[in-house]
Amino acid sequence: MIGAILGAVGGLASGIFGGIKSAKAAREQQRLINEQESKNNAWYNRNYYQNYMESAEAQAAMKRVENTLKKQNQEARATAAVMGSTPEAAVAQQQANNEILDNTATGLAAQATQRKMQVDAANQQNQNAILNARLGQSQMNEQGGAQLMSNGLGLIGSAFSMYDKRKGGR
């Protein structure tokens, strides 16, 4: 009888130790999920709220267009001086170049909108993955708790059963 009780207590202690170890692993997994969520939020805020026109890509594109247009304006002024064209022709060339610059800025703004949409879509996928990880963690916690309770009740039942057999056997 003492052996049965010791076995039940040992099994219960083993179950408790396993539960503690499982809870520690669950806390670590929860910490990792929270850490990933923080990283994703920082990534989203940095990329979604970034002023695209200040990005290296947009700045480089604008600089290339400005340099090209500046050269065209210089050539137009030089040609006008040599050919004796009116100043209005040079002004018309500058206005046309300004339109090109404006169209470039408008195109970059459209790219910025597209980029925001892509960042938002990626963020939605990341948030769904985090939600699924949390749901999986919650489900494992519930299963682990139910298993521990079942094991503990089974061990207690076994101990009482052995005790009753011993007592009834006398």
mmCIF file of N, CA and C in Angstrom, residues 18-94:
data_model
loop_
_atom_site.group_PDB
_atom_site.id
_atom_site.type_symbol
_atom_site.label_atom_id
_atom_site.label_comp_id
_atom_site.label_asym_id
_atom_site.label_seq_id
_atom_site.Cartn_x
_atom_site.Cartn_y
_atom_site.Cartn_z
ATOM 1 N N GLY A 18 6.578 18.344 -14.724
ATOM 2 C CA GLY A 18 6.333 18.502 -16.168
ATOM 3 C C GLY A 18 5.480 19.724 -16.457
ATOM 4 N N GLY A 19 4.493 19.979 -15.579
ATOM 5 C CA GLY A 19 3.636 21.154 -15.743
ATOM 6 C C GLY A 19 4.417 22.435 -15.573
ATOM 7 N N ILE A 20 5.320 22.457 -14.580
ATOM 8 C CA ILE A 20 6.152 23.651 -14.363
ATOM 9 C C ILE A 20 7.053 23.885 -15.562
ATOM 10 N N LYS A 21 7.653 22.804 -16.057
ATOM 11 C CA LYS A 21 8.536 22.915 -17.223
ATOM 12 C C LYS A 21 7.744 23.381 -18.448
ATOM 13 N N SER A 22 6.558 22.843 -18.602
ATOM 14 C CA SER A 22 5.697 23.231 -19.720
ATOM 15 C C SER A 22 5.284 24.701 -19.606
ATOM 16 N N ALA A 23 4.968 25.143 -18.386
ATOM 17 C CA ALA A 23 4.583 26.543 -18.178
ATOM 18 C C ALA A 23 5.750 27.473 -18.483
ATOM 19 N N LYS A 24 6.950 27.059 -18.107
ATOM 20 C CA LYS A 24 8.141 27.873 -18.386
ATOM 21 C C LYS A 24 8.348 27.992 -19.899
ATOM 22 N N ALA A 25 8.186 26.880 -20.610
ATOM 23 C CA ALA A 25 8.332 26.905 -22.071
ATOM 24 C C ALA A 25 7.243 27.773 -22.699
ATOM 25 N N ALA A 26 6.036 27.711 -22.128
ATOM 26 C CA ALA A 26 4.939 28.531 -22.659
ATOM 27 C C ALA A 26 5.226 30.010 -22.446
ATOM 28 N N ARG A 27 5.774 30.379 -21.295
ATOM 29 C CA ARG A 27 6.122 31.783 -21.036
ATOM 30 C C ARG A 27 7.203 32.250 -22.004
ATOM 31 N N GLU A 28 8.182 31.393 -22.271
ATOM 32 C CA GLU A 28 9.254 31.750 -23.214
ATOM 33 C C GLU A 28 8.684 31.944 -24.617
ATOM 34 N N GLN A 29 7.788 31.040 -25.008
ATOM 35 C CA GLN A 29 7.176 31.178 -26.329
ATOM 36 C C GLN A 29 6.343 32.460 -26.390
ATOM 37 N N GLN A 30 5.628 32.774 -25.309
ATOM 38 C CA GLN A 30 4.840 33.997 -25.268
ATOM 39 C C GLN A 30 5.737 35.227 -25.374
ATOM 40 N N ARG A 31 6.886 35.181 -24.701
ATOM 41 C CA ARG A 31 7.844 36.285 -24.766
ATOM 42 C C ARG A 31 8.336 36.474 -26.196
ATOM 43 N N LEU A 32 8.644 35.373 -26.877
ATOM 44 C CA LEU A 32 9.114 35.450 -28.265
ATOM 45 C C LEU A 32 8.029 36.013 -29.190
ATOM 46 N N ILE A 33 6.801 35.602 -28.972
ATOM 47 C CA ILE A 33 5.690 36.126 -29.782
ATOM 48 C C ILE A 33 5.551 37.628 -29.555
ATOM 49 N N ASN A 34 5.615 38.055 -28.292
ATOM 50 C CA ASN A 34 5.509 39.487 -27.978
ATOM 51 C C ASN A 34 6.662 40.270 -28.592
ATOM 52 N N GLU A 35 7.852 39.696 -28.541
ATOM 53 C CA GLU A 35 9.029 40.353 -29.122
ATOM 54 C C GLU A 35 8.869 40.513 -30.630
ATOM 55 N N GLN A 36 8.367 39.461 -31.282
ATOM 56 C CA GLN A 36 8.159 39.530 -32.731
ATOM 57 C C GLN A 36 7.095 40.557 -33.067
ATOM 58 N N GLU A 37 6.056 40.634 -32.252
ATOM 59 C CA GLU A 37 5.008 41.617 -32.492
ATOM 60 C C GLU A 37 5.561 43.042 -32.372
ATOM 61 N N SER A 38 6.408 43.274 -31.391
ATOM 62 C CA SER A 38 7.035 44.594 -31.233
ATOM 63 C C SER A 38 7.898 44.937 -32.436
ATOM 64 N N LYS A 39 8.677 43.960 -32.912
ATOM 65 C CA LYS A 39 9.516 44.188 -34.097
ATOM 66 C C LYS A 39 8.654 44.500 -35.319
ATOM 67 N N ASN A 40 7.570 43.747 -35.487
ATOM 68 C CA ASN A 40 6.682 43.984 -36.631
ATOM 69 C C ASN A 40 6.045 45.366 -36.555
ATOM 70 N N ASN A 41 5.624 45.773 -35.364
ATOM 71 C CA ASN A 41 5.020 47.100 -35.211
ATOM 72 C C ASN A 41 6.028 48.196 -35.530
ATOM 73 N N ALA A 42 7.264 48.038 -35.080
ATOM 74 C CA ALA A 42 8.309 49.027 -35.367
ATOM 75 C C ALA A 42 8.578 49.087 -36.873
ATOM 76 N N TRP A 43 8.647 47.918 -37.517
ATOM 77 C CA TRP A 43 8.869 47.857 -38.969
ATOM 78 C C TRP A 43 7.728 48.568 -39.699
ATOM 79 N N TYR A 44 6.509 48.278 -39.293
ATOM 80 C CA TYR A 44 5.346 48.879 -39.937
ATOM 81 C C TYR A 44 5.373 50.399 -39.790
ATOM 82 N N ASN A 45 5.569 50.884 -38.574
ATOM 83 C CA ASN A 45 5.576 52.330 -38.342
ATOM 84 C C ASN A 45 6.688 53.018 -39.129
ATOM 85 N N ARG A 46 7.853 52.381 -39.176
ATOM 86 C CA ARG A 46 8.990 52.972 -39.890
ATOM 87 C C ARG A 46 8.706 53.032 -41.392
ATOM 88 N N ASN A 47 8.122 51.987 -41.951
ATOM 89 C CA ASN A 47 7.920 51.919 -43.396
ATOM 90 C C ASN A 47 6.624 52.578 -43.867
ATOM 91 N N TYR A 48 5.559 52.441 -43.109
ATOM 92 C CA TYR A 48 4.276 53.002 -43.553
ATOM 93 C C TYR A 48 4.276 54.518 -43.458
ATOM 94 N N TYR A 49 4.846 55.046 -42.398
ATOM 95 C CA TYR A 49 4.795 56.487 -42.177
ATOM 96 C C TYR A 49 6.013 57.232 -42.736
ATOM 97 N N GLN A 50 6.884 56.514 -43.423
ATOM 98 C CA GLN A 50 8.054 57.151 -44.033
ATOM 99 C C GLN A 50 7.599 58.072 -45.165
ATOM 100 N N ASN A 51 8.216 59.244 -45.251
ATOM 101 C CA ASN A 51 7.947 60.145 -46.359
ATOM 102 C C ASN A 51 8.734 59.626 -47.554
ATOM 103 N N TYR A 52 8.027 59.039 -48.501
ATOM 104 C CA TYR A 52 8.677 58.400 -49.639
ATOM 105 C C TYR A 52 9.515 59.375 -50.445
ATOM 106 N N MET A 53 9.095 60.627 -50.494
ATOM 107 C CA MET A 53 9.848 61.616 -51.268
ATOM 108 C C MET A 53 11.211 61.901 -50.637
ATOM 109 N N GLU A 54 11.373 61.537 -49.366
ATOM 110 C CA GLU A 54 12.667 61.706 -48.704
ATOM 111 C C GLU A 54 13.521 60.441 -48.773
ATOM 112 N N SER A 55 12.991 59.397 -49.368
ATOM 113 C CA SER A 55 13.756 58.148 -49.471
ATOM 114 C C SER A 55 14.902 58.314 -50.469
ATOM 115 N N ALA A 56 15.913 57.510 -50.315
ATOM 116 C CA ALA A 56 17.076 57.575 -51.210
ATOM 117 C C ALA A 56 16.660 57.324 -52.654
ATOM 118 N N GLU A 57 15.736 56.403 -52.851
ATOM 119 C CA GLU A 57 15.263 56.061 -54.194
ATOM 120 C C GLU A 57 14.591 57.269 -54.870
ATOM 121 N N ALA A 58 13.679 57.918 -54.153
ATOM 122 C CA ALA A 58 12.971 59.069 -54.722
ATOM 123 C C ALA A 58 13.921 60.251 -54.922
ATOM 124 N N GLN A 59 14.816 60.471 -53.972
ATOM 125 C CA GLN A 59 15.774 61.568 -54.090
ATOM 126 C C GLN A 59 16.677 61.373 -55.311
ATOM 127 N N ALA A 60 17.118 60.147 -55.517
ATOM 128 C CA ALA A 60 17.985 59.858 -56.671
ATOM 129 C C ALA A 60 17.237 60.084 -57.983
ATOM 130 N N ALA A 61 15.973 59.653 -58.030
ATOM 131 C CA ALA A 61 15.182 59.836 -59.255
ATOM 132 C C ALA A 61 14.984 61.318 -59.551
ATOM 133 N N MET A 62 14.647 62.076 -58.526
ATOM 134 C CA MET A 62 14.445 63.518 -58.725
ATOM 135 C C MET A 62 15.746 64.200 -59.150
ATOM 136 N N LYS A 63 16.852 63.801 -58.556
ATOM 137 C CA LYS A 63 18.154 64.399 -58.891
ATOM 138 C C LYS A 63 18.504 64.121 -60.356
ATOM 139 N N ARG A 64 18.275 62.879 -60.811
ATOM 140 C CA ARG A 64 18.566 62.542 -62.211
ATOM 141 C C ARG A 64 17.735 63.397 -63.163
ATOM 142 N N VAL A 65 16.454 63.530 -62.870
ATOM 143 C CA VAL A 65 15.573 64.322 -63.736
ATOM 144 C C VAL A 65 15.996 65.789 -63.712
ATOM 145 N N GLU A 66 16.283 66.315 -62.530
ATOM 146 C CA GLU A 66 16.699 67.716 -62.415
ATOM 147 C C GLU A 66 17.981 67.979 -63.200
ATOM 148 N N ASN A 67 18.948 67.060 -63.095
ATOM 149 C CA ASN A 67 20.210 67.231 -63.827
ATOM 150 C C ASN A 67 19.982 67.202 -65.332
ATOM 151 N N THR A 68 19.152 66.291 -65.794
ATOM 152 C CA THR A 68 18.853 66.196 -67.224
ATOM 153 C C THR A 68 18.165 67.473 -67.710
ATOM 154 N N LEU A 69 17.200 67.940 -66.937
ATOM 155 C CA LEU A 69 16.470 69.144 -67.338
ATOM 156 C C LEU A 69 17.356 70.382 -67.285
ATOM 157 N N LYS A 70 18.252 70.421 -66.312
ATOM 158 C CA LYS A 70 19.182 71.552 -66.203
ATOM 159 C C LYS A 70 20.061 71.624 -67.457
ATOM 160 N N LYS A 71 20.552 70.470 -67.903
ATOM 161 C CA LYS A 71 21.368 70.424 -69.127
ATOM 162 C C LYS A 71 20.546 70.868 -70.335
ATOM 163 N N GLN A 72 19.302 70.419 -70.410
ATOM 164 C CA GLN A 72 18.453 70.803 -71.539
ATOM 165 C C GLN A 72 18.204 72.310 -71.543
ATOM 166 N N ASN A 73 17.992 72.868 -70.355
ATOM 167 C CA ASN A 73 17.773 74.322 -70.268
ATOM 168 C C ASN A 73 19.016 75.094 -70.713
ATOM 169 N N GLN A 74 20.190 74.621 -70.289
ATOM 170 C CA GLN A 74 21.443 75.284 -70.689
ATOM 171 C C GLN A 74 21.620 75.201 -72.197
ATOM 172 N N GLU A 75 21.345 74.021 -72.762
ATOM 173 C CA GLU A 75 21.474 73.849 -74.214
ATOM 174 C C GLU A 75 20.475 74.746 -74.953
ATOM 175 N N ALA A 76 19.275 74.836 -74.405
ATOM 176 C CA ALA A 76 18.251 75.672 -75.059
ATOM 177 C C ALA A 76 18.667 77.143 -75.031
ATOM 178 N N ARG A 77 19.224 77.611 -73.920
ATOM 179 C CA ARG A 77 19.690 79.001 -73.833
ATOM 180 C C ARG A 77 20.862 79.240 -74.783
ATOM 181 N N ALA A 78 21.778 78.269 -74.831
ATOM 182 C CA ALA A 78 22.945 78.418 -75.724
ATOM 183 C C ALA A 78 22.491 78.438 -77.183
ATOM 184 N N THR A 79 21.580 77.556 -77.532
ATOM 185 C CA THR A 79 21.067 77.513 -78.907
ATOM 186 C C THR A 79 20.340 78.811 -79.240
ATOM 187 N N ALA A 80 19.570 79.304 -78.269
ATOM 188 C CA ALA A 80 18.829 80.555 -78.488
ATOM 189 C C ALA A 80 19.788 81.715 -78.694
ATOM 190 N N ALA A 81 20.892 81.755 -77.967
ATOM 191 C CA ALA A 81 21.872 82.837 -78.110
ATOM 192 C C ALA A 81 22.550 82.770 -79.470
ATOM 193 N N VAL A 82 22.900 81.569 -79.910
ATOM 194 C CA VAL A 82 23.590 81.401 -81.192
ATOM 195 C C VAL A 82 22.641 81.668 -82.358
ATOM 196 N N MET A 83 21.432 81.146 -82.251
ATOM 197 C CA MET A 83 20.488 81.251 -83.363
ATOM 198 C C MET A 83 19.721 82.570 -83.365
ATOM 199 N N GLY A 84 19.817 83.280 -82.257
ATOM 200 C CA GLY A 84 19.100 84.553 -82.187
ATOM 201 C C GLY A 84 17.623 84.366 -81.885
ATOM 202 N N SER A 85 17.268 83.276 -81.213
ATOM 203 C CA SER A 85 15.868 83.026 -80.862
ATOM 204 C C SER A 85 15.399 84.023 -79.818
ATOM 205 N N THR A 86 14.115 84.141 -79.730
ATOM 206 C CA THR A 86 13.531 85.054 -78.742
ATOM 207 C C THR A 86 13.623 84.433 -77.354
ATOM 208 N N PRO A 87 13.636 85.251 -76.332
ATOM 209 C CA PRO A 87 13.672 84.724 -74.964
ATOM 210 C C PRO A 87 12.440 83.876 -74.640
ATOM 211 N N GLU A 88 11.344 84.133 -75.349
ATOM 212 C CA GLU A 88 10.122 83.364 -75.103
ATOM 213 C C GLU A 88 10.324 81.879 -75.418
ATOM 214 N N ALA A 89 11.148 81.571 -76.411
ATOM 215 C CA ALA A 89 11.401 80.166 -76.753
ATOM 216 C C ALA A 89 12.132 79.451 -75.614
ATOM 217 N N ALA A 90 13.087 80.145 -75.004
ATOM 218 C CA ALA A 90 13.807 79.560 -73.864
ATOM 219 C C ALA A 90 12.870 79.381 -72.676
ATOM 220 N N VAL A 91 11.986 80.354 -72.473
ATOM 221 C CA VAL A 91 11.014 80.261 -71.367
ATOM 222 C C VAL A 91 10.068 79.087 -71.624
ATOM 223 N N ALA A 92 9.644 78.907 -72.866
ATOM 224 C CA ALA A 92 8.754 77.788 -73.202
ATOM 225 C C ALA A 92 9.442 76.454 -72.916
ATOM 226 N N GLN A 93 10.744 76.369 -73.240
ATOM 227 C CA GLN A 93 11.504 75.149 -72.968
ATOM 228 C C GLN A 93 11.567 74.896 -71.458
ATOM 229 N N GLN A 94 11.785 75.945 -70.697
ATOM 230 C CA GLN A 94 11.853 75.799 -69.231
ATOM 231 C C GLN A 94 10.506 75.357 -68.666
#
